[in-house]
Structure formats: structure tokens, C-alpha cells
Short mmCIF file of C-alpha atoms in Angstrom, two decimals:
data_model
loop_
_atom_site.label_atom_id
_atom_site.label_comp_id
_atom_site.label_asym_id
_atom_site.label_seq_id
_atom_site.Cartn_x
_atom_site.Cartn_y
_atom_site.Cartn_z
CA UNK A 1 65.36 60.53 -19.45
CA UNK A 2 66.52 63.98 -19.11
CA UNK A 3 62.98 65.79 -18.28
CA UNK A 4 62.76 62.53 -15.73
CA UNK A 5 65.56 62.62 -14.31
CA UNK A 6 64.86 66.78 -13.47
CA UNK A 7 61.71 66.44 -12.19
CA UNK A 8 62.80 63.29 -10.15
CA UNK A 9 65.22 65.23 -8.34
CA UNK A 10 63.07 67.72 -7.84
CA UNK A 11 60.40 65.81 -6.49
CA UNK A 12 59.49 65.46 -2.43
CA UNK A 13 60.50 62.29 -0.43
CA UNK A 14 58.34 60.46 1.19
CA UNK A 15 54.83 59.15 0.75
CA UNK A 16 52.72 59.32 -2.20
CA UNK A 17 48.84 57.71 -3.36
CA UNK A 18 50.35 57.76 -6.47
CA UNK A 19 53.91 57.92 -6.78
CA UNK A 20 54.41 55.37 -4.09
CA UNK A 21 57.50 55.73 -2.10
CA UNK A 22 60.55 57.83 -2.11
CA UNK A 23 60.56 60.68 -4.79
CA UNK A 24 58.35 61.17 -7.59
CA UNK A 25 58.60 58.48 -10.54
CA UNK A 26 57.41 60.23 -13.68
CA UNK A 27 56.73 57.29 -15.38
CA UNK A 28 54.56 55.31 -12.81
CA UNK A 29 52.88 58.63 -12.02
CA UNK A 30 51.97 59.06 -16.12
CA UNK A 31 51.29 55.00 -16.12
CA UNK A 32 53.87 54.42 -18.08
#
């Protein structure tokens, strides 16, 4: 939750193939 939660906040907004929208979500990016 922690690492997720970092690299979440981290992440760009916006637009992504494979993140989908808003920032990054670790777990649907891993296919979780």
C-alpha cells in the first residue's frame, strides 16, 4: 500500500494506454 501509494503520487496525470486515466494505478498497470 505504501510502495503504491508513493509511486501513485508520483505518477503523471492525465492519459495513459495502460494506466487509463488520472495518475498511475500500480496495480492495474502490474494486472493486478
Amino acid at each position: 500500500a505504501a510502495l503504491a501509494k508513493s509511486v501513485d503520487d508520483l505518477g503523471k496525470r492525465g492519459r495513459d494506454a495502460a494506466y487509463g486515466y488520472g495518475r498511475i494505478n500500480v496495480a492495474k498497470g502490474l494486472g493486478l
